[in-house]
PDB file of N, CA and C in Angstrom:
ATOM      1  N   MET A   1      32.024-169.634 -40.845  1.00 67.00           N
ATOM      2  CA  MET A   1      32.182-168.197 -41.052  1.00 67.00           C
ATOM      3  C   MET A   1      31.282-167.130 -41.584  1.00 67.00           C
ATOM      4  N   GLN A   2      29.988-167.356 -41.050  1.00 70.00           N
ATOM      5  CA  GLN A   2      29.339-166.522 -40.689  1.00 70.00           C
ATOM      6  C   GLN A   2      29.149-165.754 -39.478  1.00 70.00           C
ATOM      7  N   LYS A   3      30.289-166.579 -38.232  1.00 71.00           N
ATOM      8  CA  LYS A   3      29.877-165.416 -37.562  1.00 71.00           C
ATOM      9  C   LYS A   3      31.492-164.216 -37.099  1.00 71.00           C
ATOM     10  N   LEU A   4      31.754-165.103 -38.011  1.00 74.00           N
ATOM     11  CA  LEU A   4      33.832-164.636 -38.311  1.00 74.00           C
ATOM     12  C   LEU A   4      33.268-163.108 -38.723  1.00 74.00           C
ATOM     13  N   VAL A   5      32.422-162.772 -39.403  1.00 71.00           N
ATOM     14  CA  VAL A   5      32.108-161.382 -40.103  1.00 71.00           C
ATOM     15  C   VAL A   5      31.820-161.041 -39.476  1.00 71.00           C
ATOM     16  N   PRO A   6      30.722-161.071 -38.934  1.00 72.00           N
ATOM     17  CA  PRO A   6      30.658-159.612 -37.626  1.00 72.00           C
ATOM     18  C   PRO A   6      31.208-159.701 -36.638  1.00 72.00           C
ATOM     19  N   PHE A   7      32.404-160.747 -36.479  1.00 71.00           N
ATOM     20  CA  PHE A   7      32.742-160.208 -35.308  1.00 71.00           C
ATOM     21  C   PHE A   7      34.148-159.493 -35.709  1.00 71.00           C
ATOM     22  N   LEU A   8      34.413-159.637 -37.368  1.00 68.00           N
ATOM     23  CA  LEU A   8      35.447-158.634 -38.292  1.00 68.00           C
ATOM     24  C   LEU A   8      35.383-157.336 -38.068  1.00 68.00           C
ATOM     25  N   LEU A   9      33.702-157.206 -39.108  1.00 67.00           N
ATOM     26  CA  LEU A   9      33.217-155.716 -38.983  1.00 67.00           C
ATOM     27  C   LEU A   9      33.117-154.911 -38.168  1.00 67.00           C
ATOM     28  N   VAL A  10      33.501-155.377 -37.238  1.00 68.00           N
ATOM     29  CA  VAL A  10      32.464-154.799 -34.951  1.00 68.00           C
ATOM     30  C   VAL A  10      34.452-154.674 -35.148  1.00 68.00           C
ATOM     31  N   ALA A  11      35.578-155.868 -34.582  1.00 65.00           N
ATOM     32  CA  ALA A  11      36.689-154.901 -34.447  1.00 65.00           C
ATOM     33  C   ALA A  11      37.224-154.240 -35.274  1.00 65.00           C
ATOM     34  N   LEU A  12      36.943-154.190 -37.028  1.00 65.00           N
ATOM     35  CA  LEU A  12      38.011-153.010 -37.168  1.00 65.00           C
ATOM     36  C   LEU A  12      36.738-151.326 -36.646  1.00 65.00           C
ATOM     37  N   LEU A  13      35.695-151.367 -37.230  1.00 63.00           N
ATOM     38  CA  LEU A  13      34.603-149.550 -37.313  1.00 63.00           C
ATOM     39  C   LEU A  13      35.307-149.804 -35.495  1.00 63.00           C
ATOM     40  N   SER A  14      35.644-150.503 -34.680  1.00 62.00           N
ATOM     41  CA  SER A  14      35.810-149.811 -33.309  1.00 62.00           C
ATOM     42  C   SER A  14      37.285-149.007 -33.343  1.00 62.00           C
ATOM     43  N   GLY A  15      37.648-149.288 -33.799  1.00 59.00           N
ATOM     44  CA  GLY A  15      38.993-148.930 -34.402  1.00 59.00           C
ATOM     45  C   GLY A  15      38.923-147.341 -34.538  1.00 59.00           C
ATOM     46  N   CYS A  16      37.622-146.456 -35.317  1.00 58.00           N
ATOM     47  CA  CYS A  16      37.640-145.474 -35.708  1.00 58.00           C
ATOM     48  C   CYS A  16      36.689-144.383 -34.567  1.00 58.00           C
ATOM     49  N   VAL A  17      36.339-145.127 -33.609  1.00 56.00           N
ATOM     50  CA  VAL A  17      35.485-144.656 -32.288  1.00 56.00           C
ATOM     51  C   VAL A  17      36.679-145.007 -31.696  1.00 56.00           C
ATOM     52  N   PHE A  18      38.140-145.411 -31.019  1.00 59.00           N
ATOM     53  CA  PHE A  18      38.505-145.721 -29.796  1.00 59.00           C
ATOM     54  C   PHE A  18      39.130-144.730 -28.804  1.00 59.00           C
ATOM     55  N   PRO A  19      38.050-144.355 -28.109  1.00 64.00           N
ATOM     56  CA  PRO A  19      38.666-143.244 -27.158  1.00 64.00           C
ATOM     57  C   PRO A  19      40.332-142.297 -27.274  1.00 64.00           C
ATOM     58  N   GLY A  20      41.147-143.584 -27.171  1.00 68.00           N
ATOM     59  CA  GLY A  20      42.679-143.223 -27.338  1.00 68.00           C
ATOM     60  C   GLY A  20      43.066-142.485 -27.683  1.00 68.00           C
ATOM     61  N   VAL A  21      42.689-142.798 -28.427  1.00 74.00           N
ATOM     62  CA  VAL A  21      42.707-141.622 -30.350  1.00 74.00           C
ATOM     63  C   VAL A  21      43.211-140.624 -30.083  1.00 74.00           C
ATOM     64  N   TYR A  22      44.924-141.087 -30.730  1.00 77.00           N
ATOM     65  CA  TYR A  22      45.866-139.002 -30.652  1.00 77.00           C
ATOM     66  C   TYR A  22      45.319-138.362 -31.586  1.00 77.00           C
ATOM     67  N   LYS A  23      44.489-136.890 -30.674  1.00 81.00           N
ATOM     68  CA  LYS A  23      44.212-136.207 -32.096  1.00 81.00           C
ATOM     69  C   LYS A  23      45.691-134.715 -31.943  1.00 81.00           C
ATOM     70  N   LEU A  24      45.550-134.666 -33.174  1.00 86.00           N
ATOM     71  CA  LEU A  24      46.253-133.498 -33.509  1.00 86.00           C
ATOM     72  C   LEU A  24      46.522-131.892 -33.631  1.00 86.00           C
ATOM     73  N   ASN A  25      47.286-131.139 -32.898  1.00 88.00           N
ATOM     74  CA  ASN A  25      46.931-129.458 -32.345  1.00 88.00           C
ATOM     75  C   ASN A  25      46.742-129.259 -33.644  1.00 88.00           C
ATOM     76  N   ILE A  26      45.612-128.567 -34.552  1.00 89.00           N
ATOM     77  CA  ILE A  26      46.015-127.900 -35.180  1.00 89.00           C
ATOM     78  C   ILE A  26      46.020-126.343 -35.717  1.00 89.00           C
ATOM     79  N   GLN A  27      46.321-125.845 -36.245  1.00 91.00           N
ATOM     80  CA  GLN A  27      47.186-124.523 -36.021  1.00 91.00           C
ATOM     81  C   GLN A  27      46.251-124.055 -37.719  1.00 91.00           C
ATOM     82  N   GLN A  28      46.153-122.520 -37.916  1.00 92.00           N
ATOM     83  CA  GLN A  28      45.817-122.113 -39.309  1.00 92.00           C
ATOM     84  C   GLN A  28      45.861-120.647 -39.399  1.00 92.00           C
ATOM     85  N   GLY A  29      46.340-120.504 -40.409  1.00 92.00           N
ATOM     86  CA  GLY A  29      46.321-118.515 -40.284  1.00 92.00           C
ATOM     87  C   GLY A  29      48.059-117.846 -40.707  1.00 92.00           C
ATOM     88  N   ASN A  30      47.828-117.118 -39.327  1.00 89.00           N
ATOM     89  CA  ASN A  30      48.403-115.815 -39.804  1.00 89.00           C
ATOM     90  C   ASN A  30      48.845-115.135 -38.311  1.00 89.00           C
ATOM     91  N   ILE A  31      50.154-115.821 -37.571  1.00 90.00           N
ATOM     92  CA  ILE A  31      50.564-115.203 -36.242  1.00 90.00           C
ATOM     93  C   ILE A  31      50.941-113.842 -36.317  1.00 90.00           C
ATOM     94  N   VAL A  32      50.572-113.197 -35.324  1.00 92.00           N
ATOM     95  CA  VAL A  32      50.708-111.636 -35.760  1.00 92.00           C
ATOM     96  C   VAL A  32      51.265-111.615 -34.467  1.00 92.00           C
ATOM     97  N   THR A  33      52.202-110.871 -33.702  1.00 91.00           N
ATOM     98  CA  THR A  33      52.523-110.555 -32.513  1.00 91.00           C
ATOM     99  C   THR A  33      52.809-109.111 -32.421  1.00 91.00           C
ATOM    100  N   GLU A  34      52.725-108.526 -31.009  1.00 92.00           N
ATOM    101  CA  GLU A  34      52.219-106.972 -30.608  1.00 92.00           C
ATOM    102  C   GLU A  34      53.273-106.337 -31.072  1.00 92.00           C
ATOM    103  N   GLU A  35      54.297-106.733 -31.231  1.00 93.00           N
ATOM    104  CA  GLU A  35      55.864-106.567 -31.632  1.00 93.00           C
ATOM    105  C   GLU A  35      55.986-105.747 -33.026  1.00 93.00           C
ATOM    106  N   GLU A  36      55.093-107.011 -33.524  1.00 94.00           N
ATOM    107  CA  GLU A  36      55.272-106.857 -35.383  1.00 94.00           C
ATOM    108  C   GLU A  36      53.890-105.635 -35.187  1.00 94.00           C
ATOM    109  N   LEU A  37      53.415-105.644 -34.171  1.00 95.00           N
ATOM    110  CA  LEU A  37      51.523-104.103 -34.760  1.00 95.00           C
ATOM    111  C   LEU A  37      52.482-102.883 -34.459  1.00 95.00           C
ATOM    112  N   ALA A  38      53.769-103.377 -33.266  1.00 95.00           N
ATOM    113  CA  ALA A  38      54.799-101.973 -32.315  1.00 95.00           C
ATOM    114  C   ALA A  38      55.012-101.292 -34.022  1.00 95.00           C
ATOM    115  N   THR A  39      55.118-102.193 -35.270  1.00 96.00           N
ATOM    116  CA  THR A  39      56.715-101.550 -35.725  1.00 96.00           C
ATOM    117  C   THR A  39      56.122-101.106 -36.939  1.00 96.00           C
ATOM    118  N   LEU A  40      54.232-100.712 -37.106  1.00 95.00           N
ATOM    119  CA  LEU A  40      53.535-100.218 -38.189  1.00 95.00           C
ATOM    120  C   LEU A  40      53.457 -99.125 -37.827  1.00 95.00           C
ATOM    121  N   GLU A  41      53.718 -98.314 -38.877  1.00 95.00           N
ATOM    122  CA  GLU A  41      53.103 -96.831 -38.811  1.00 95.00           C
ATOM    123  C   GLU A  41      53.053 -95.987 -39.673  1.00 95.00           C
ATOM    124  N   ALA A  42      51.776 -95.303 -39.512  1.00 94.00           N
ATOM    125  CA  ALA A  42      50.547 -94.134 -40.636  1.00 94.00           C
ATOM    126  C   ALA A  42      51.713 -93.995 -41.491  1.00 94.00           C
ATOM    127  N   GLY A  43      51.341 -94.063 -42.708  1.00 93.00           N
ATOM    128  CA  GLY A  43      51.669 -94.000 -43.899  1.00 93.00           C
ATOM    129  C   GLY A  43      52.179 -94.861 -44.394  1.00 93.00           C
ATOM    130  N   MET A  44      52.212 -95.923 -43.997  1.00 96.00           N
ATOM    131  CA  MET A  44      53.501 -97.126 -44.215  1.00 96.00           C
ATOM    132  C   MET A  44      52.472 -97.752 -45.782  1.00 96.00           C
ATOM    133  N   THR A  45      53.033 -97.763 -46.653  1.00 95.00           N
ATOM    134  CA  THR A  45      52.714 -98.259 -48.370  1.00 95.00           C
ATOM    135  C   THR A  45      51.933-100.196 -48.055  1.00 95.00           C
ATOM    136  N   ARG A  46      51.095-100.855 -48.301  1.00 94.00           N
ATOM    137  CA  ARG A  46      50.533-101.877 -48.012  1.00 94.00           C
ATOM    138  C   ARG A  46      51.916-102.835 -48.202  1.00 94.00           C
ATOM    139  N   SER A  47      52.454-102.952 -48.771  1.00 95.00           N
ATOM    140  CA  SER A  47      53.339-103.894 -49.426  1.00 95.00           C
ATOM    141  C   SER A  47      54.538-103.464 -48.612  1.00 95.00           C
ATOM    142  N   GLN A  48      54.724-102.969 -47.335  1.00 96.00           N
ATOM    143  CA  GLN A  48      55.103-102.219 -45.846  1.00 96.00           C
ATOM    144  C   GLN A  48      54.767-103.311 -45.430  1.00 96.00           C
ATOM    145  N   VAL A  49      53.865-102.838 -44.558  1.00 96.00           N
ATOM    146  CA  VAL A  49      52.927-103.783 -44.136  1.00 96.00           C
ATOM    147  C   VAL A  49      52.810-105.300 -44.395  1.00 96.00           C
ATOM    148  N   HIS A  50      53.201-104.982 -45.645  1.00 96.00           N
ATOM    149  CA  HIS A  50      53.133-107.437 -45.770  1.00 96.00           C
ATOM    150  C   HIS A  50      53.946-107.479 -45.212  1.00 96.00           C
ATOM    151  N   SER A  51      54.966-106.497 -45.650  1.00 96.00           N
ATOM    152  CA  SER A  51      57.091-107.293 -45.205  1.00 96.00           C
ATOM    153  C   SER A  51      56.940-107.014 -43.286  1.00 96.00           C
ATOM    154  N   VAL A  52      56.145-106.417 -43.127  1.00 96.00           N
ATOM    155  CA  VAL A  52      56.285-107.258 -41.546  1.00 96.00           C
ATOM    156  C   VAL A  52      55.255-108.011 -40.953  1.00 96.00           C
ATOM    157  N   LEU A  53      53.798-107.979 -41.568  1.00 95.00           N
ATOM    158  CA  LEU A  53      53.159-108.747 -41.050  1.00 95.00           C
ATOM    159  C   LEU A  53      52.871-109.583 -41.879  1.00 95.00           C
ATOM    160  N   GLY A  54      53.470-109.841 -42.838  1.00 94.00           N
ATOM    161  CA  GLY A  54      52.805-110.893 -44.270  1.00 94.00           C
ATOM    162  C   GLY A  54      51.769-110.747 -44.709  1.00 94.00           C
ATOM    163  N   THR A  55      51.576-111.383 -45.783  1.00 94.00           N
ATOM    164  CA  THR A  55      50.487-111.372 -46.251  1.00 94.00           C
ATOM    165  C   THR A  55      48.580-111.950 -46.319  1.00 94.00           C
ATOM    166  N   PRO A  56      47.727-110.853 -46.148  1.00 94.00           N
ATOM    167  CA  PRO A  56      47.032-111.510 -45.026  1.00 94.00           C
ATOM    168  C   PRO A  56      46.086-112.875 -45.457  1.00 94.00           C
ATOM    169  N   LEU A  57      45.380-112.887 -44.903  1.00 91.00           N
ATOM    170  CA  LEU A  57      44.534-114.472 -44.832  1.00 91.00           C
ATOM    171  C   LEU A  57      43.060-113.830 -45.829  1.00 91.00           C
ATOM    172  N   LEU A  58      42.658-113.142 -46.079  1.00 90.00           N
ATOM    173  CA  LEU A  58      41.159-112.632 -46.260  1.00 90.00           C
ATOM    174  C   LEU A  58      41.649-111.552 -46.844  1.00 90.00           C
ATOM    175  N   LEU A  59      40.579-110.950 -47.797  1.00 89.00           N
ATOM    176  CA  LEU A  59      41.103-109.631 -48.185  1.00 89.00           C
ATOM    177  C   LEU A  59      38.907-109.245 -48.660  1.00 89.00           C
ATOM    178  N   HIS A  60      38.612-108.171 -48.157  1.00 83.00           N
ATOM    179  CA  HIS A  60      37.025-107.501 -48.337  1.00 83.00           C
ATOM    180  C   HIS A  60      36.819-107.359 -49.532  1.00 83.00           C
ATOM    181  N   PRO A  61      35.597-108.412 -50.364  1.00 88.00           N
ATOM    182  CA  PRO A  61      35.681-108.033 -51.655  1.00 88.00           C
ATOM    183  C   PRO A  61      35.515-107.363 -51.959  1.00 88.00           C
ATOM    184  N   ASN A  62      34.751-106.782 -51.170  1.00 90.00           N
ATOM    185  CA  ASN A  62      34.056-104.719 -51.218  1.00 90.00           C
ATOM    186  C   ASN A  62      35.145-103.709 -51.125  1.00 90.00           C
ATOM    187  N   ASP A  63      35.677-103.865 -50.178  1.00 88.00           N
ATOM    188  CA  ASP A  63      36.638-103.380 -49.438  1.00 88.00           C
ATOM    189  C   ASP A  63      37.147-102.959 -49.196  1.00 88.00           C
ATOM    190  N   ASP A  64      39.214-102.367 -50.308  1.00 90.00           N
ATOM    191  CA  ASP A  64      39.484-102.856 -50.089  1.00 90.00           C
ATOM    192  C   ASP A  64      40.808-101.958 -49.204  1.00 90.00           C
ATOM    193  N   SER A  65      39.928-101.981 -48.721  1.00 93.00           N
ATOM    194  CA  SER A  65      40.884-100.355 -48.171  1.00 93.00           C
ATOM    195  C   SER A  65      40.664-101.076 -45.988  1.00 93.00           C
ATOM    196  N   ARG A  66      40.616-102.244 -46.200  1.00 94.00           N
ATOM    197  CA  ARG A  66      40.765-103.376 -45.205  1.00 94.00           C
ATOM    198  C   ARG A  66      40.912-104.901 -45.265  1.00 94.00           C
ATOM    199  N   GLU A  67      42.480-105.179 -44.431  1.00 95.00           N
ATOM    200  CA  GLU A  67      42.710-106.324 -44.732  1.00 95.00           C
ATOM    201  C   GLU A  67      43.413-107.173 -43.459  1.00 95.00           C
ATOM    202  N   TYR A  68      42.904-108.418 -43.277  1.00 95.00           N
ATOM    203  CA  TYR A  68      42.314-109.157 -42.198  1.00 95.00           C
ATOM    204  C   TYR A  68      43.631-110.907 -41.914  1.00 95.00           C
ATOM    205  N   TYR A  69      43.969-110.732 -41.253  1.00 95.00           N
ATOM    206  CA  TYR A  69      44.543-111.837 -40.892  1.00 95.00           C
ATOM    207  C   TYR A  69      44.053-111.761 -39.069  1.00 95.00           C
ATOM    208  N   VAL A  70      44.042-113.642 -39.872  1.00 95.00           N
ATOM    209  CA  VAL A  70      42.918-114.410 -39.107  1.00 95.00           C
ATOM    210  C   VAL A  70      44.317-115.682 -38.649  1.00 95.00           C
ATOM    211  N   TYR A  71      43.929-116.419 -37.104  1.00 94.00           N
ATOM    212  CA  TYR A  71      45.185-116.786 -36.471  1.00 94.00           C
ATOM    213  C   TYR A  71      44.609-118.102 -35.955  1.00 94.00           C
ATOM    214  N   THR A  72      44.242-119.049 -36.194  1.00 93.00           N
ATOM    215  CA  THR A  72      43.143-120.656 -35.078  1.00 93.00           C
ATOM    216  C   THR A  72      43.879-121.248 -35.410  1.00 93.00           C
ATOM    217  N   PHE A  73      43.676-121.923 -33.645  1.00 92.00           N
ATOM    218  CA  PHE A  73      44.472-123.378 -32.999  1.00 92.00           C
ATOM    219  C   PHE A  73      42.945-123.488 -32.240  1.00 92.00           C
ATOM    220  N   GLN A  74      43.286-125.462 -32.176  1.00 91.00           N
ATOM    221  CA  GLN A  74      42.387-126.516 -31.897  1.00 91.00           C
ATOM    222  C   GLN A  74      43.756-127.248 -31.291  1.00 91.00           C
ATOM    223  N   ARG A  75      43.870-127.190 -29.701  1.00 87.00           N
ATOM    224  CA  ARG A  75      44.955-128.503 -28.448  1.00 87.00           C
ATOM    225  C   ARG A  75      44.194-129.464 -29.052  1.00 87.00           C
ATOM    226  N   GLY A  76      44.105-130.667 -29.706  1.00 83.00           N
ATOM    227  CA  GLY A  76      43.924-131.631 -29.684  1.00 83.00           C
ATOM    228  C   GLY A  76      41.806-132.332 -29.501  1.00 83.00           C
ATOM    229  N   GLY A  77      41.845-131.794 -30.825  1.00 81.00           N
ATOM    230  CA  GLY A  77      40.241-131.675 -30.429  1.00 81.00           C
ATOM    231  C   GLY A  77      39.418-131.133 -29.940  1.00 81.00           C
ATOM    232  N   GLY A  78      40.524-130.386 -28.928  1.00 87.00           N
ATOM    233  CA  GLY A  78      39.523-128.953 -28.254  1.00 87.00           C
ATOM    234  C   GLY A  78      38.358-127.816 -28.680  1.00 87.00           C
ATOM    235  N   ASP A  79      38.716-126.635 -27.680  1.00 91.00           N
ATOM    236  CA  ASP A  79      38.052-125.830 -28.595  1.00 91.00           C
ATOM    237  C   ASP A  79      39.094-124.977 -29.086  1.00 91.00           C
ATOM    238  N   ILE A  80      38.398-124.832 -30.137  1.00 92.00           N
ATOM    239  CA  ILE A  80      38.609-123.542 -31.119  1.00 92.00           C
ATOM    240  C   ILE A  80      39.254-121.909 -30.491  1.00 92.00           C
ATOM    241  N   VAL A  81      40.594-121.526 -30.413  1.00 92.00           N
ATOM    242  CA  VAL A  81      40.994-120.087 -30.504  1.00 92.00           C
ATOM    243  C   VAL A  81      40.986-119.221 -31.596  1.00 92.00           C
ATOM    244  N   GLU A  82      40.315-117.831 -31.467  1.00 94.00           N
ATOM    245  CA  GLU A  82      40.877-117.266 -32.682  1.00 94.00           C
ATOM    246  C   GLU A  82      41.070-115.783 -32.188  1.00 94.00           C
ATOM    247  N   GLN A  83      42.597-115.679 -33.063  1.00 94.00           N
ATOM    248  CA  GLN A  83      43.233-113.948 -32.713  1.00 94.00           C
ATOM    249  C   GLN A  83      42.550-113.478 -34.410  1.00 94.00           C
ATOM    250  N   GLN A  84      42.651-111.473 -34.088  1.00 96.00           N
ATOM    251  CA  GLN A  84      42.100-111.877 -35.379  1.00 96.00           C
ATOM    252  C   GLN A  84      42.809-109.999 -35.861  1.00 96.00           C
ATOM    253  N   VAL A  85      42.603-110.013 -36.905  1.00 96.00           N
ATOM    254  CA  VAL A  85      43.765-108.588 -36.960  1.00 96.00           C
ATOM    255  C   VAL A  85      42.968-107.623 -38.582  1.00 96.00           C
ATOM    256  N   ILE A  86      42.879-106.551 -37.743  1.00 95.00           N
ATOM    257  CA  ILE A  86      42.338-106.053 -38.860  1.00 95.00           C
ATOM    258  C   ILE A  86      43.167-104.981 -39.856  1.00 95.00           C
ATOM    259  N   VAL A  87      43.110-105.201 -40.581  1.00 96.00           N
ATOM    260  CA  VAL A  87      44.403-104.210 -41.234  1.00 96.00           C
ATOM    261  C   VAL A  87      44.307-103.143 -41.922  1.00 96.00           C
ATOM    262  N   TYR A  88      43.330-101.292 -41.184  1.00 96.00           N
ATOM    263  CA  TYR A  88      42.414-100.422 -42.139  1.00 96.00           C
ATOM    264  C   TYR A  88      43.482 -98.966 -42.823  1.00 96.00           C
ATOM    265  N   TYR A  89      43.892 -99.275 -44.428  1.00 96.00           N
ATOM    266  CA  TYR A  89      44.203 -97.939 -45.197  1.00 96.00           C
ATOM    267  C   TYR A  89      43.224 -96.678 -45.484  1.00 96.00           C
ATOM    268  N   ASP A  90      43.384 -95.647 -45.678  1.00 95.00           N
ATOM    269  CA  ASP A  90      42.993 -94.664 -46.071  1.00 95.00           C
ATOM    270  C   ASP A  90      43.041 -94.631 -47.523  1.00 95.00           C
ATOM    271  N   ASP A  91      42.445 -93.590 -47.872  1.00 91.00           N
ATOM    272  CA  ASP A  91      41.466 -94.358 -49.280  1.00 91.00           C
ATOM    273  C   ASP A  91      42.872 -93.475 -50.373  1.00 91.00           C
ATOM    274  N   ASN A  92      43.838 -93.133 -50.477  1.00 91.00           N
ATOM    275  CA  ASN A  92      45.084 -93.062 -51.110  1.00 91.00           C
ATOM    276  C   ASN A  92      45.552 -94.916 -50.574  1.00 91.00           C
ATOM    277  N   GLY A  93      45.400 -96.094 -49.840  1.00 90.00           N
ATOM    278  CA  GLY A  93      46.072 -96.695 -49.884  1.00 90.00           C
ATOM    279  C   GLY A  93      47.338 -96.391 -48.868  1.00 90.00           C
ATOM    280  N   THR A  94      47.498 -95.891 -48.186  1.00 95.00           N
ATOM    281  CA  THR A  94      47.893 -96.099 -46.677  1.00 95.00           C
ATOM    282  C   THR A  94      47.927 -96.818 -45.158  1.00 95.00           C
ATOM    283  N   PHE A  95      48.136 -97.117 -44.603  1.00 96.00           N
ATOM    284  CA  PHE A  95      48.646 -97.394 -43.659  1.00 96.00           C
ATOM    285  C   PHE A  95      48.184 -96.552 -42.728  1.00 96.00           C
ATOM    286  N   SER A  96      46.163 -97.415 -42.232  1.00 96.00           N
ATOM    287  CA  SER A  96      45.657 -95.776 -41.052  1.00 96.00           C
ATOM    288  C   SER A  96      45.799 -96.246 -39.928  1.00 96.00           C
ATOM    289  N   HIS A  97      45.378 -97.588 -38.956  1.00 95.00           N
ATOM    290  CA  HIS A  97      45.121 -98.151 -37.986  1.00 95.00           C
ATOM    291  C   HIS A  97      44.819 -99.117 -37.832  1.00 95.00           C
ATOM    292  N   THR A  98      44.813-100.229 -37.195  1.00 96.00           N
ATOM    293  CA  THR A  98      44.913-102.085 -37.135  1.00 96.00           C
ATOM    294  C   THR A  98      43.253-101.854 -35.603  1.00 96.00           C
ATOM    295  N   GLU A  99      42.702-102.732 -35.496  1.00 95.00           N
ATOM    296  CA  GLU A  99      42.317-103.423 -34.936  1.00 95.00           C
ATOM    297  C   GLU A  99      42.316-104.450 -34.759  1.00 95.00           C
ATOM    298  N   THR A 100      42.593-104.565 -33.316  1.00 94.00           N
ATOM    299  CA  THR A 100      43.123-106.257 -32.755  1.00 94.00           C
ATOM    300  C   THR A 100      42.550-107.196 -32.026  1.00 94.00           C
ATOM    301  N   ARG A 101      42.170-108.058 -31.886  1.00 93.00           N
ATOM    302  CA  ARG A 101      41.781-108.918 -30.648  1.00 93.00           C
ATOM    303  C   ARG A 101      42.866-110.470 -30.576  1.00 93.00           C
ATOM    304  N   LEU A 102      44.247-110.266 -29.760  1.00 91.00           N
ATOM    305  CA  LEU A 102      45.260-110.901 -29.890  1.00 91.00           C
ATOM    306  C   LEU A 102      44.264-112.059 -28.631  1.00 91.00           C
ATOM    307  N   LEU A 103      45.429-112.816 -28.686  1.00 89.00           N
ATOM    308  CA  LEU A 103      45.586-113.950 -27.524  1.00 89.00           C
ATOM    309  C   LEU A 103      46.642-113.461 -27.142  1.00 89.00           C
ATOM    310  N   GLU A 104      45.785-114.311 -24.894  1.00 86.00           N
ATOM    311  CA  GLU A 104      46.848-114.064 -24.577  1.00 86.00           C
ATOM    312  C   GLU A 104      48.788-114.598 -24.681  1.00 86.00           C
ATOM    313  N   GLU A 105      48.580-115.464 -25.327  1.00 83.00           N
ATOM    314  CA  GLU A 105      49.464-116.567 -24.973  1.00 83.00           C
ATOM    315  C   GLU A 105      49.740-117.591 -26.851  1.00 83.00           C
ATOM    316  N   THR A 106      50.169-116.746 -27.407  1.00 75.00           N
ATOM    317  CA  THR A 106      49.835-117.859 -29.102  1.00 75.00           C
ATOM    318  C   THR A 106      50.624-119.487 -28.666  1.00 75.00           C
ATOM    319  N   PRO A 107      49.522-120.546 -28.768  1.00 75.00           N
ATOM    320  CA  PRO A 107      50.012-121.468 -27.977  1.00 75.00           C
ATOM    321  C   PRO A 107      50.625-122.689 -29.294  1.00 75.00           C
ATOM    322  N   ALA A 108      50.789-122.266 -30.326  1.00 66.00           N
ATOM    323  CA  ALA A 108      51.468-122.191 -30.899  1.00 66.00           C
ATOM    324  C   ALA A 108      53.158-122.767 -30.863  1.00 66.00           C
ATOM    325  N   TYR A 109      53.639-121.838 -29.796  1.00 56.00           N
ATOM    326  CA  TYR A 109      54.962-121.529 -29.801  1.00 56.00           C
ATOM    327  C   TYR A 109      55.111-122.772 -27.905  1.00 56.00           C
TER     328      TYR A 109
END
């Protein structure tokens, strides 16, 4: 019995680090396309921008003139790629411009 316990422990724990374990693709955030960005026009209200891009993932806590749309993707435990869109608003709360760093290809599709 004493020889069986260490063998069972090794057998159970080896399953946790087996190299053939399937790893999921993980995607998080807002997928924003160039087509969606092209529909934005200066002077749009926040609700109009939200209807085009969706709800922002992050809001700047001290500056409500910016909204952040972030998307990250990790394929099967590999490197994480990120796309970021920052939407800027004027003092009166209307859309001004964007700062974008888009992925060349959206891997989720």
